PDB file of C-alpha atoms in Angstrom:
ATOM      1  CA  MET G   1      23.755 -17.114  -6.028  1.00  0.00           C
ATOM      2  CA  ILE G   2      24.828 -19.968  -8.235  1.00  0.00           C
ATOM      3  CA  ASP G   3      28.594 -19.706  -8.432  1.00  0.00           C
ATOM      4  CA  LYS G   4      29.362 -22.367 -11.002  1.00  0.00           C
ATOM      5  CA  SER G   5      27.347 -25.265 -12.329  1.00  0.00           C
ATOM      6  CA  VAL G   6      28.333 -28.004 -14.731  1.00  0.00           C
ATOM      7  CA  LEU G   7      25.953 -30.035 -16.861  1.00  0.00           C
ATOM      8  CA  VAL G   8      27.421 -32.941 -18.813  1.00  0.00           C
ATOM      9  CA  LEU G   9      25.190 -34.711 -21.343  1.00  0.00           C
ATOM     10  CA  ASN G  10      26.558 -38.128 -22.304  1.00  0.00           C
ATOM     11  CA  ASN G  11      25.942 -39.883 -25.648  1.00  0.00           C
ATOM     12  CA  ASP G  12      24.065 -42.698 -23.874  1.00  0.00           C
ATOM     13  CA  SER G  13      21.370 -40.184 -22.739  1.00  0.00           C
ATOM     14  CA  THR G  14      22.663 -40.005 -19.180  1.00  0.00           C
ATOM     15  CA  PHE G  15      23.892 -36.842 -17.516  1.00  0.00           C
ATOM     16  CA  TYR G  16      25.462 -35.505 -14.404  1.00  0.00           C
ATOM     17  CA  TYR G  17      24.722 -32.062 -13.139  1.00  0.00           C
ATOM     18  CA  ARG G  18      26.848 -30.439 -10.432  1.00  0.00           C
ATOM     19  CA  ILE G  19      25.316 -27.340  -8.879  1.00  0.00           C
ATOM     20  CA  ASN G  20      27.661 -25.201  -6.797  1.00  0.00           C
ATOM     21  CA  THR G  21      26.127 -22.436  -4.732  1.00  0.00           C
ATOM     22  CA  ASP G  22      27.284 -20.260  -1.885  1.00  0.00           C
ATOM     23  CA  LEU G  23      24.231 -21.335   0.109  1.00  0.00           C
ATOM     24  CA  ARG G  24      24.584 -25.094   0.014  1.00  0.00           C
ATOM     25  CA  GLY G  25      27.966 -25.941  -1.474  1.00  0.00           C
ATOM     26  CA  SER G  26      28.076 -28.646  -4.126  1.00  0.00           C
ATOM     27  CA  THR G  27      25.220 -30.990  -5.111  1.00  0.00           C
ATOM     28  CA  LEU G  28      25.603 -33.733  -7.716  1.00  0.00           C
ATOM     29  CA  LEU G  29      22.568 -34.981  -9.639  1.00  0.00           C
ATOM     30  CA  HIS G  30      22.406 -37.916 -12.044  1.00  0.00           C
ATOM     31  CA  GLY G  31      19.763 -39.064 -14.494  1.00  0.00           C
ATOM     32  CA  ASN G  32      18.664 -39.331 -18.104  1.00  0.00           C
ATOM     33  CA  TRP G  33      18.111 -36.619 -20.665  1.00  0.00           C
ATOM     34  CA  ARG G  34      16.043 -36.436 -23.814  1.00  0.00           C
ATOM     35  CA  LEU G  35      15.652 -33.937 -26.612  1.00  0.00           C
ATOM     36  CA  LYS G  36      12.140 -32.696 -27.384  1.00  0.00           C
ATOM     37  CA  ARG G  37      12.278 -30.352 -30.395  1.00  0.00           C
ATOM     38  CA  ASP G  38      14.729 -27.665 -29.300  1.00  0.00           C
ATOM     39  CA  THR G  39      14.591 -28.435 -25.567  1.00  0.00           C
ATOM     40  CA  VAL G  40      16.800 -30.728 -23.518  1.00  0.00           C
ATOM     41  CA  ILE G  41      14.728 -32.195 -20.676  1.00  0.00           C
ATOM     42  CA  LEU G  42      16.461 -33.686 -17.652  1.00  0.00           C
ATOM     43  CA  ARG G  43      14.945 -36.547 -15.687  1.00  0.00           C
ATOM     44  CA  ILE G  44      16.719 -36.676 -12.356  1.00  0.00           C
ATOM     45  CA  MET G  45      17.101 -40.281 -11.223  1.00  0.00           C
ATOM     46  CA  GLU G  46      19.104 -39.638  -8.101  1.00  0.00           C
ATOM     47  CA  PRO G  47      16.992 -37.061  -6.308  1.00  0.00           C
ATOM     48  CA  PHE G  48      18.348 -35.010  -3.499  1.00  0.00           C
ATOM     49  CA  ASN G  49      16.561 -34.021  -0.366  1.00  0.00           C
ATOM     50  CA  ASP G  50      15.523 -30.359  -0.444  1.00  0.00           C
ATOM     51  CA  ASP G  51      16.294 -30.229   3.276  1.00  0.00           C
ATOM     52  CA  SER G  52      19.956 -30.671   2.372  1.00  0.00           C
ATOM     53  CA  LEU G  53      19.783 -27.105   1.062  1.00  0.00           C
ATOM     54  CA  ILE G  54      19.161 -25.754   4.524  1.00  0.00           C
ATOM     55  CA  LYS G  55      21.975 -24.923   6.887  1.00  0.00           C
ATOM     56  CA  LYS G  56      21.626 -25.818  10.530  1.00  0.00           C
ATOM     57  CA  GLU G  57      20.009 -22.995  12.461  1.00  0.00           C
ATOM     58  CA  LYS G  58      22.082 -21.488  15.208  1.00  0.00           C
ATOM     59  CA  VAL G  59      22.364 -18.858  17.875  1.00  0.00           C
ATOM     60  CA  ILE G  60      25.458 -16.692  18.141  1.00  0.00           C
ATOM     61  CA  CYS G  61      26.070 -15.258  21.597  1.00  0.00           C
ATOM     62  CA  LYS G  62      28.396 -12.466  22.686  1.00  0.00           C
ATOM     63  CA  LEU G  63      28.902 -10.465  25.827  1.00  0.00           C
ATOM     64  CA  SER G  64      27.950  -6.801  25.555  1.00  0.00           C
ATOM     65  CA  ALA G  65      26.797  -3.880  27.664  1.00  0.00           C
ATOM     66  CA  SER G  66      23.096  -4.448  26.937  1.00  0.00           C
ATOM     67  CA  ASN G  67      20.655  -7.266  26.281  1.00  0.00           C
ATOM     68  CA  LYS G  68      20.142  -7.282  22.531  1.00  0.00           C
ATOM     69  CA  ILE G  69      18.457  -9.730  20.152  1.00  0.00           C
ATOM     70  CA  THR G  70      18.944  -9.845  16.357  1.00  0.00           C
ATOM     71  CA  VAL G  71      17.079 -12.209  14.034  1.00  0.00           C
ATOM     72  CA  ILE G  72      18.615 -12.991  10.635  1.00  0.00           C
ATOM     73  CA  VAL G  73      17.290 -15.154   7.769  1.00  0.00           C
ATOM     74  CA  GLN G  74      19.530 -17.000   5.280  1.00  0.00           C
ATOM     75  CA  ASP G  75      22.858 -15.631   6.599  1.00  0.00           C
ATOM     76  CA  SER G  76      22.338 -11.911   6.073  1.00  0.00           C
ATOM     77  CA  VAL G  77      18.726 -10.729   5.706  1.00  0.00           C
ATOM     78  CA  PRO G  78      17.213  -8.973   8.747  1.00  0.00           C
ATOM     79  CA  PHE G  79      14.028 -10.869   9.627  1.00  0.00           C
ATOM     80  CA  THR G  80      11.935  -7.840  10.536  1.00  0.00           C
ATOM     81  CA  LEU G  81       8.589  -9.590   9.911  1.00  0.00           C
ATOM     82  CA  ALA G  82       9.151 -12.276  12.524  1.00  0.00           C
ATOM     83  CA  LYS G  83       7.304 -12.347  15.806  1.00  0.00           C
ATOM     84  CA  VAL G  84       9.933 -12.788  18.477  1.00  0.00           C
ATOM     85  CA  PHE G  85       9.111 -13.840  22.030  1.00  0.00           C
ATOM     86  CA  ILE G  86      11.781 -13.471  24.694  1.00  0.00           C
ATOM     87  CA  ASN G  87      11.943 -15.908  27.598  1.00  0.00           C
ATOM     88  CA  ASP G  88       8.375 -16.885  28.554  1.00  0.00           C
ATOM     89  CA  ALA G  89       6.639 -13.726  27.314  1.00  0.00           C
ATOM     90  CA  ASP G  90       3.217 -13.982  25.649  1.00  0.00           C
ATOM     91  CA  THR G  91       3.689 -10.718  23.757  1.00  0.00           C
ATOM     92  CA  PRO G  92       6.272 -10.398  20.964  1.00  0.00           C
ATOM     93  CA  ILE G  93       8.948  -7.732  21.120  1.00  0.00           C
ATOM     94  CA  GLU G  94       9.191  -4.979  18.501  1.00  0.00           C
ATOM     95  CA  LEU G  95      12.081  -5.447  16.072  1.00  0.00           C
ATOM     96  CA  ASP G  96      13.571  -2.379  14.386  1.00  0.00           C
ATOM     97  CA  ASP G  97      14.502  -2.107  10.686  1.00  0.00           C
ATOM     98  CA  HIS G  98      17.661  -4.113  11.373  1.00  0.00           C
ATOM     99  CA  ALA G  99      15.652  -6.912  13.040  1.00  0.00           C
ATOM    100  CA  GLN G 100      17.095  -5.936  16.411  1.00  0.00           C
ATOM    101  CA  ALA G 101      15.591  -5.148  19.779  1.00  0.00           C
ATOM    102  CA  TYR G 102      16.954  -4.284  23.203  1.00  0.00           C
ATOM    103  CA  VAL G 103      15.323  -5.955  26.187  1.00  0.00           C
ATOM    104  CA  LYS G 104      15.469  -5.339  29.940  1.00  0.00           C
ATOM    105  CA  ASP G 105      16.089  -8.874  31.132  1.00  0.00           C
ATOM    106  CA  ASN G 106      18.741 -11.423  30.364  1.00  0.00           C
ATOM    107  CA  ILE G 107      17.774 -13.626  27.412  1.00  0.00           C
ATOM    108  CA  TYR G 108      17.512 -17.344  28.168  1.00  0.00           C
ATOM    109  CA  LYS G 109      14.909 -18.394  25.577  1.00  0.00           C
ATOM    110  CA  VAL G 110      13.905 -17.069  22.148  1.00  0.00           C
ATOM    111  CA  ARG G 111      10.875 -18.181  20.152  1.00  0.00           C
ATOM    112  CA  VAL G 112      10.550 -17.014  16.530  1.00  0.00           C
ATOM    113  CA  GLN G 113       7.253 -17.239  14.652  1.00  0.00           C
ATOM    114  CA  TYR G 114       6.276 -16.254  11.155  1.00  0.00           C
ATOM    115  CA  GLN G 115       3.422 -17.258   8.875  1.00  0.00           C
ATOM    116  CA  GLY G 116       4.351 -20.190   6.678  1.00  0.00           C
ATOM    117  CA  ILE G 117       7.320 -21.429   8.691  1.00  0.00           C
ATOM    118  CA  ALA G 118       7.446 -23.672  11.704  1.00  0.00           C
ATOM    119  CA  SER G 119       7.890 -21.933  15.039  1.00  0.00           C
ATOM    120  CA  ARG G 120      11.499 -22.038  16.262  1.00  0.00           C
ATOM    121  CA  GLU G 121      12.559 -22.081  19.893  1.00  0.00           C
ATOM    122  CA  PHE G 122      16.128 -21.612  21.083  1.00  0.00           C
ATOM    123  CA  SER G 123      17.508 -21.987  24.612  1.00  0.00           C
ATOM    124  CA  ILE G 124      20.293 -19.587  25.521  1.00  0.00           C
ATOM    125  CA  SER G 125      22.831 -19.974  28.278  1.00  0.00           C
ATOM    126  CA  HIS G 126      22.317 -16.499  29.750  1.00  0.00           C
ATOM    127  CA  ASN G 127      25.485 -16.790  31.830  1.00  0.00           C
ATOM    128  CA  SER G 128      27.689 -16.698  28.740  1.00  0.00           C
ATOM    129  CA  CYS G 129      26.045 -13.977  26.650  1.00  0.00           C
ATOM    130  CA  ASN G 130      23.508 -11.212  26.427  1.00  0.00           C
ATOM    131  CA  ASP G 131      23.931 -10.127  22.777  1.00  0.00           C
ATOM    132  CA  VAL G 132      22.065 -12.835  20.869  1.00  0.00           C
ATOM    133  CA  THR G 133      21.857 -13.324  17.099  1.00  0.00           C
ATOM    134  CA  VAL G 134      19.425 -15.984  15.894  1.00  0.00           C
ATOM    135  CA  MET G 135      20.161 -17.407  12.427  1.00  0.00           C
ATOM    136  CA  ILE G 136      17.009 -18.842  10.780  1.00  0.00           C
ATOM    137  CA  TYR G 137      17.182 -21.005   7.635  1.00  0.00           C
ATOM    138  CA  ASP G 138      14.009 -22.119   5.887  1.00  0.00           C
ATOM    139  CA  LYS G 139      13.070 -23.276   2.384  1.00  0.00           C
ATOM    140  CA  GLN G 140      10.411 -20.567   2.205  1.00  0.00           C
ATOM    141  CA  PHE G 141      13.153 -17.938   1.930  1.00  0.00           C
ATOM    142  CA  ILE G 142      15.333 -19.714  -0.623  1.00  0.00           C
ATOM    143  CA  PRO G 143      14.901 -18.585  -4.221  1.00  0.00           C
ATOM    144  CA  SER G 144      13.453 -21.372  -6.357  1.00  0.00           C
ATOM    145  CA  ILE G 145      16.681 -21.616  -8.340  1.00  0.00           C
ATOM    146  CA  TYR G 146      18.247 -23.170  -5.222  1.00  0.00           C
ATOM    147  CA  LEU G 147      15.395 -25.558  -4.548  1.00  0.00           C
ATOM    148  CA  ILE G 148      15.067 -27.287  -7.870  1.00  0.00           C
ATOM    149  CA  ALA G 149      17.588 -28.185 -10.469  1.00  0.00           C
ATOM    150  CA  ILE G 150      17.096 -26.638 -13.878  1.00  0.00           C
ATOM    151  CA  ARG G 151      15.303 -29.391 -15.757  1.00  0.00           C
ATOM    152  CA  LYS G 152      14.785 -27.748 -19.147  1.00  0.00           C
ATOM    153  CA  TRP G 153      17.339 -26.144 -21.442  1.00  0.00           C
ATOM    154  CA  ILE G 154      16.838 -24.598 -24.899  1.00  0.00           C
ATOM    155  CA  VAL G 155      19.396 -25.691 -27.489  1.00  0.00           C
ATOM    156  CA  GLN G 156      20.878 -22.802 -29.487  1.00  0.00           C
ATOM    157  CA  LYS G 157      23.953 -22.409 -31.658  1.00  0.00           C
ATOM    158  CA  ARG G 158      26.036 -21.001 -28.810  1.00  0.00           C
ATOM    159  CA  GLY G 159      24.991 -23.607 -26.264  1.00  0.00           C
ATOM    160  CA  LEU G 160      22.203 -24.303 -23.811  1.00  0.00           C
ATOM    161  CA  ILE G 161      20.037 -21.663 -22.161  1.00  0.00           C
ATOM    162  CA  PRO G 162      18.499 -22.633 -18.785  1.00  0.00           C
ATOM    163  CA  LEU G 163      14.731 -22.203 -18.469  1.00  0.00           C
ATOM    164  CA  ASN G 164      12.780 -21.377 -15.329  1.00  0.00           C
ATOM    165  CA  GLU G 165       9.553 -23.035 -14.149  1.00  0.00           C
ATOM    166  CA  SER G 166       7.579 -20.954 -16.686  1.00  0.00           C
ATOM    167  CA  ASN G 167       9.799 -22.158 -19.563  1.00  0.00           C
ATOM    168  CA  LEU G 168      11.336 -18.702 -19.927  1.00  0.00           C
ATOM    169  CA  PRO G 169      15.102 -18.036 -19.960  1.00  0.00           C
ATOM    170  CA  PHE G 170      16.547 -16.978 -16.617  1.00  0.00           C
ATOM    171  CA  LYS G 171      17.549 -13.349 -16.311  1.00  0.00           C
ATOM    172  CA  ASN G 172      21.286 -12.847 -16.822  1.00  0.00           C
ATOM    173  CA  ASP G 173      21.315 -15.848 -19.141  1.00  0.00           C
ATOM    174  CA  ILE G 174      24.348 -18.051 -18.940  1.00  0.00           C
ATOM    175  CA  TYR G 175      25.186 -19.967 -22.067  1.00  0.00           C
ATOM    176  CA  TYR G 176      26.818 -23.344 -21.662  1.00  0.00           C
ATOM    177  CA  LYS G 177      29.088 -24.709 -24.358  1.00  0.00           C
ATOM    178  CA  VAL G 178      27.952 -27.962 -25.869  1.00  0.00           C
ATOM    179  CA  LYS G 179      30.846 -30.311 -26.591  1.00  0.00           C
TER     180      LYS G 179
END
């Protein structure tokens, strides 16, 4: 979710736009703005790299009584649709509704595949763990609000209303005071 964002429109038609989210932290954008009828349009001059939105993927290992694999997307969503290959297997394992599976052998390699994302392969030090959680981060799973800055805003008496890609107000509209 977007925790708090600040858009400052300067008199010289420049702006800065700080977007704070729980997913990526703080991002600062700069550029020029213009008013077209009742819409403020932002032209971002200092673009940011969309890859900066993505956390580094990781594997969390623990010792447990059984060999278990869990695959998570974007910090908390069970990735039940992924094809997961353990070690050098040619056949994927079956993940349950929690994106978990128990396997017979120690886990030393995990390959995760899914349509639309690049295949991921992780090496595991099987001496130190056998309960493996794979954390996948990919732009495909990030809501568009995280990927692009809001570039259009409708001017109303109470402030600015952010518009989505279809030029419609976002749900749960947040009104920003215009100073």
